[in-house]
Amino acid sequence: MDDTLVDDYLRRIGARRPERADLDGLRHLQERHVLSVPFENLGYHLDEQIHMDERVLDKIVRQHRGGGCYEVNPAFSFLLEALGYRVEILPGRVFRPGGVYGPALCHLALKVELDGVDWLVDVGFGRNSRHPLLLDSREVQQDPDGAYQLHDAPGGGVDIHLNGKPLYRLDDRPTRLDDFAPTLWWWRTSPESPFLQDVFCSLRTEDGRITLKGNQLSFAAGRERSSEELADDAAVLAAYKTHFGFSLDRLPSPPQTAGATAGVQTG
């Protein structure tokens, strides 16, 4: 990334450029990313290509879109590396209803090393922390979005819990973006893929979340909850612009299979 694209990215997320690659800068960048870039699967229903390399920056930075973990976490890693951070890719398994973990490499998170200390950075899960988490700590780590705790996983790796409930399991051995190509194909093509079972766009706010699933627009702020059914296609397109900051020239296609987004946590 050149300096112009770095500046564009920082403007996109409303972040200041850190004076140095330190923890304060990382916390600021992650929080601004979480509050600016939606967790969404619209590309899967718009017949768009899903890019994990630097081509994803056009979608995130110039189109003001979001994406899943395979898109927004690599994009964020490119920004962090351009700002002087040391970043590695960690693969994970998402916890699913029924008490089982999904296939390997179905989640992608980041490890950032600062002064010999490793931090978990994740902006692409839907219920990821707003601030970096100490990878070596097994104590509860308070975050604006809840109480996170990491546990040693049986057989190796680490389990990430939020408010006592499991989110996903990470392998602590770094991998490459190319290694996710087979599972990206599965997400894009399998009838069992949660990303094909619903159409959603969700953005964290300072005190809650805004989510659009199909034509159902929901708001959460503290303990307050409200929702409305949008009247027509024009209203849905307007909601993407008003609440998420981007325009679409057409609506995503309906899901291939009706059902809940098992394993894709957006709330």
Coordinates of C-alpha atoms in Angstrom, one line a residue:
M1 CA 0.0 0.0 0.0
D2 CA 1.3 3.4 -0.9
D3 CA 0.8 6.5 1.4
T4 CA -2.1 7.7 -0.6
L5 CA -4.1 4.5 -0.1
V6 CA -3.1 4.4 3.5
D7 CA -4.5 7.9 4.0
D8 CA -7.7 6.9 2.1
Y9 CA -8.1 3.9 4.3
L10 CA -7.6 6.0 7.5
R11 CA -10.2 8.5 6.2
R12 CA -12.5 5.6 5.4
I13 CA -12.5 4.5 9.0
G14 CA -12.2 7.9 10.6
A15 CA -8.9 7.1 12.2
R16 CA -5.8 9.2 12.8
R17 CA -2.4 7.9 11.6
P18 CA -0.4 6.6 14.7
E19 CA 2.9 8.3 15.4
R20 CA 4.4 4.8 15.9
A21 CA 3.3 1.2 15.7
D22 CA 2.3 0.8 19.4
L23 CA -0.6 -0.6 21.4
D24 CA -2.4 2.8 21.7
G25 CA -2.4 3.1 17.9
L26 CA -3.6 -0.5 17.4
R27 CA -6.5 0.0 19.9
H28 CA -7.5 3.1 18.1
L29 CA -7.3 1.6 14.6
Q30 CA -9.2 -1.6 15.6
E31 CA -12.0 0.4 17.3
R32 CA -12.4 2.7 14.4
H33 CA -12.5 -0.2 12.0
V34 CA -15.1 -2.1 14.0
L35 CA -17.3 1.0 14.1
S36 CA -16.9 1.9 10.4
V37 CA -16.7 -1.3 8.3
P38 CA -19.8 -3.5 8.3
F39 CA -19.8 -7.3 8.7
E40 CA -21.8 -8.3 5.6
N41 CA -22.2 -11.1 3.0
L42 CA -23.8 -9.1 0.2
G43 CA -21.1 -10.0 -2.2
Y44 CA -22.1 -13.6 -2.0
H45 CA -25.6 -12.7 -3.3
L46 CA -24.5 -10.0 -5.8
D47 CA -22.3 -12.5 -7.7
E48 CA -19.2 -10.5 -6.8
Q49 CA -15.7 -11.9 -6.5
I50 CA -14.5 -12.4 -3.0
H51 CA -10.8 -11.3 -2.8
M52 CA -8.4 -12.0 0.1
D53 CA -5.4 -10.2 -1.5
E54 CA -4.9 -6.5 -1.9
R55 CA -7.8 -6.3 -4.5
V56 CA -10.1 -6.3 -1.5
L57 CA -8.9 -2.7 -0.6
D58 CA -11.0 -1.3 -3.5
K59 CA -14.1 -2.8 -1.9
I60 CA -13.4 -1.7 1.6
V61 CA -11.8 1.7 1.0
R62 CA -13.2 3.0 -2.2
Q63 CA -16.6 1.4 -2.3
H64 CA -17.1 1.9 1.5
R65 CA -18.3 -1.7 1.8
G66 CA -17.5 -4.4 4.3
G67 CA -17.3 -8.2 4.2
G68 CA -16.7 -11.3 6.1
C69 CA -13.5 -12.4 7.9
Y70 CA -11.8 -13.4 4.7
E71 CA -12.0 -9.9 3.4
V72 CA -11.9 -7.3 6.2
N73 CA -9.2 -9.0 8.3
P74 CA -6.8 -9.3 5.4
A75 CA -7.6 -5.7 4.4
F76 CA -6.9 -4.5 7.9
S77 CA -3.7 -6.5 8.0
F78 CA -2.5 -4.6 4.9
L79 CA -3.2 -1.3 6.6
L80 CA -1.4 -2.4 9.8
E81 CA 1.7 -3.7 7.9
A82 CA 1.9 -0.4 6.0
L83 CA 1.9 1.4 9.3
G84 CA 4.8 -0.7 10.7
Y85 CA 3.0 -3.4 12.6
R86 CA 4.1 -7.1 12.5
V87 CA 1.0 -9.2 11.5
E88 CA 0.4 -12.9 11.0
I89 CA -2.7 -14.8 9.9
L90 CA -4.3 -17.3 12.3
P91 CA -6.9 -19.9 11.2
G92 CA -9.9 -20.8 13.2
R93 CA -13.0 -22.9 13.6
V94 CA -16.4 -21.3 14.4
F95 CA -18.5 -22.6 17.2
R96 CA -21.8 -23.8 16.0
P97 CA -25.2 -24.6 17.6
G98 CA -25.1 -28.1 19.1
G99 CA -21.8 -27.6 20.8
V100 CA -19.5 -28.4 17.9
Y101 CA -16.8 -26.5 16.0
G102 CA -17.0 -26.0 12.3
P103 CA -14.3 -27.0 9.8
A104 CA -10.7 -25.8 10.0
L105 CA -9.8 -22.6 8.2
C106 CA -13.4 -21.3 8.3
H107 CA -12.3 -18.3 10.3
L108 CA -9.4 -15.9 9.7
A109 CA -8.0 -13.7 12.4
L110 CA -4.9 -11.7 13.0
K111 CA -2.0 -11.9 15.5
V112 CA -0.1 -8.6 16.0
E113 CA 3.3 -8.8 17.8
L114 CA 4.3 -5.7 19.9
D115 CA 7.5 -5.7 21.9
G116 CA 7.4 -9.4 22.3
V117 CA 3.7 -9.6 23.3
D118 CA 1.1 -11.2 21.0
W119 CA -2.3 -9.6 20.5
L120 CA -5.4 -11.1 18.9
V121 CA -6.9 -8.6 16.5
D122 CA -10.2 -9.5 14.8
V123 CA -12.5 -7.1 12.9
G124 CA -14.4 -9.7 10.9
F125 CA -16.5 -11.9 13.0
G126 CA -19.6 -9.9 14.0
R127 CA -19.0 -10.4 17.7
N128 CA -15.3 -9.9 17.8
S129 CA -13.8 -7.6 20.5
R130 CA -13.5 -3.9 19.8
H131 CA -10.0 -3.8 21.2
P132 CA -7.0 -6.1 20.9
L133 CA -7.0 -9.1 23.2
L134 CA -3.8 -10.5 24.9
L135 CA -3.3 -13.9 23.3
D136 CA -1.3 -15.3 26.3
S137 CA -3.8 -14.1 29.0
R138 CA -6.4 -16.5 30.4
E139 CA -8.0 -13.9 32.6
V140 CA -11.2 -12.1 31.7
Q141 CA -10.5 -9.1 29.4
Q142 CA -13.1 -6.4 29.6
D143 CA -14.0 -4.8 26.3
P144 CA -16.6 -2.2 25.4
D145 CA -18.6 -5.0 23.8
G146 CA -18.4 -7.5 26.7
A147 CA -16.2 -9.8 28.8
Y148 CA -13.8 -11.8 26.6
Q149 CA -11.7 -14.7 27.9
L150 CA -9.3 -17.0 26.1
H151 CA -8.9 -20.7 27.2
D152 CA -6.4 -23.3 26.2
A153 CA -8.1 -25.6 23.7
P154 CA -7.8 -29.4 24.0
G155 CA -5.1 -30.6 21.7
G156 CA -3.7 -27.1 21.2
G157 CA -4.8 -23.7 20.2
V158 CA -7.1 -21.3 22.0
D159 CA -10.8 -20.9 22.5
I160 CA -12.3 -17.4 22.5
H161 CA -15.3 -16.8 24.7
L162 CA -17.6 -13.8 25.1
N163 CA -19.6 -13.4 28.3
G164 CA -18.9 -17.1 29.0
K165 CA -20.1 -18.4 25.7
P166 CA -17.7 -19.9 23.0
L167 CA -17.2 -17.9 19.8
Y168 CA -14.5 -19.7 17.9
R169 CA -11.3 -21.7 18.3
L170 CA -8.0 -20.5 16.9
D171 CA -5.0 -22.5 15.8
D172 CA -1.9 -20.7 17.2
R173 CA 0.2 -21.7 14.2
P174 CA 0.3 -18.9 11.6
T175 CA -0.8 -19.7 8.1
R176 CA -1.0 -18.0 4.7
L177 CA -3.9 -16.3 2.9
D178 CA -3.6 -18.8 0.1
D179 CA -4.4 -21.7 2.5
F180 CA -8.0 -20.3 2.8
A181 CA -8.8 -20.8 -0.9
P182 CA -10.5 -24.2 -0.5
T183 CA -12.7 -23.0 2.4
L184 CA -13.6 -19.8 0.5
W185 CA -14.8 -22.0 -2.3
W186 CA -16.9 -23.9 0.2
W187 CA -18.4 -20.7 1.7
R188 CA -19.3 -19.6 -1.8
T189 CA -20.7 -22.8 -3.2
S190 CA -21.9 -25.2 -0.5
P191 CA -25.7 -25.4 0.3
E192 CA -24.6 -25.7 3.9
S193 CA -22.7 -22.4 3.8
P194 CA -24.2 -20.1 6.4
F195 CA -23.3 -17.1 4.1
L196 CA -25.7 -18.5 1.5
Q197 CA -28.6 -19.0 3.9
D198 CA -29.3 -15.3 4.6
V199 CA -28.5 -11.8 3.4
F200 CA -27.2 -9.5 6.1
C201 CA -25.3 -6.3 6.8
S202 CA -24.4 -5.4 10.3
L203 CA -22.5 -2.5 11.8
R204 CA -21.4 -2.0 15.4
T205 CA -22.2 1.4 17.0
E206 CA -20.9 3.0 20.1
D207 CA -23.7 1.5 22.2
G208 CA -25.1 -1.3 20.0
R209 CA -25.6 -2.4 16.5
I210 CA -27.6 -1.7 13.3
T211 CA -28.5 -4.8 11.2
L212 CA -30.3 -5.2 7.9
K213 CA -31.3 -8.8 7.0
G214 CA -33.2 -8.9 3.8
N215 CA -35.8 -6.2 4.3
Q216 CA -35.8 -6.3 8.1
L217 CA -33.9 -3.4 9.7
S218 CA -33.0 -3.7 13.4
F219 CA -31.5 -1.4 15.9
A220 CA -29.9 -2.2 19.3
A221 CA -28.8 0.5 21.6
G222 CA -27.9 -0.5 25.2
R223 CA -30.9 -2.6 26.3
E224 CA -33.2 -1.0 23.7
R225 CA -34.3 -3.0 20.7
S226 CA -36.4 -2.1 17.7
S227 CA -37.0 -3.3 14.2
E228 CA -39.0 -2.5 11.2
E229 CA -39.9 -4.2 7.9
L230 CA -38.9 -2.0 5.0
A231 CA -41.7 -1.5 2.5
D232 CA -40.0 -2.1 -0.9
D233 CA -36.8 -2.5 -2.8
A234 CA -36.2 1.3 -2.9
A235 CA -36.4 1.5 0.9
V236 CA -33.9 -1.4 1.3
L237 CA -31.5 0.3 -1.1
A238 CA -31.9 3.6 0.7
A239 CA -31.2 1.9 4.1
Y240 CA -27.9 0.6 2.8
K241 CA -26.9 4.2 2.0
T242 CA -28.3 5.8 5.1
H243 CA -27.1 3.3 7.7
F244 CA -24.0 1.8 6.2
G245 CA -22.7 4.5 3.9
F246 CA -22.6 2.7 0.5
S247 CA -24.9 2.5 -2.5
L248 CA -25.9 -0.6 -4.5
D249 CA -27.3 -0.5 -8.0
R250 CA -29.5 -3.6 -7.3
L251 CA -30.5 -5.7 -4.4
P252 CA -28.7 -8.9 -3.5
S253 CA -30.4 -12.1 -4.8
P254 CA -32.6 -14.0 -2.2
P255 CA -30.8 -16.8 -0.2
Q256 CA -30.4 -20.1 -1.9
T257 CA -31.6 -21.9 1.2
A258 CA -33.8 -20.3 3.8
G259 CA -32.5 -20.7 7.3
A260 CA -30.6 -19.1 10.1
T261 CA -27.0 -18.1 9.8
A262 CA -25.6 -20.9 11.9
G263 CA -22.1 -20.1 12.9
V264 CA -22.2 -16.6 11.4
Q265 CA -22.7 -14.4 14.5
T266 CA -24.0 -10.9 13.7
G267 CA -25.6 -9.9 17.0

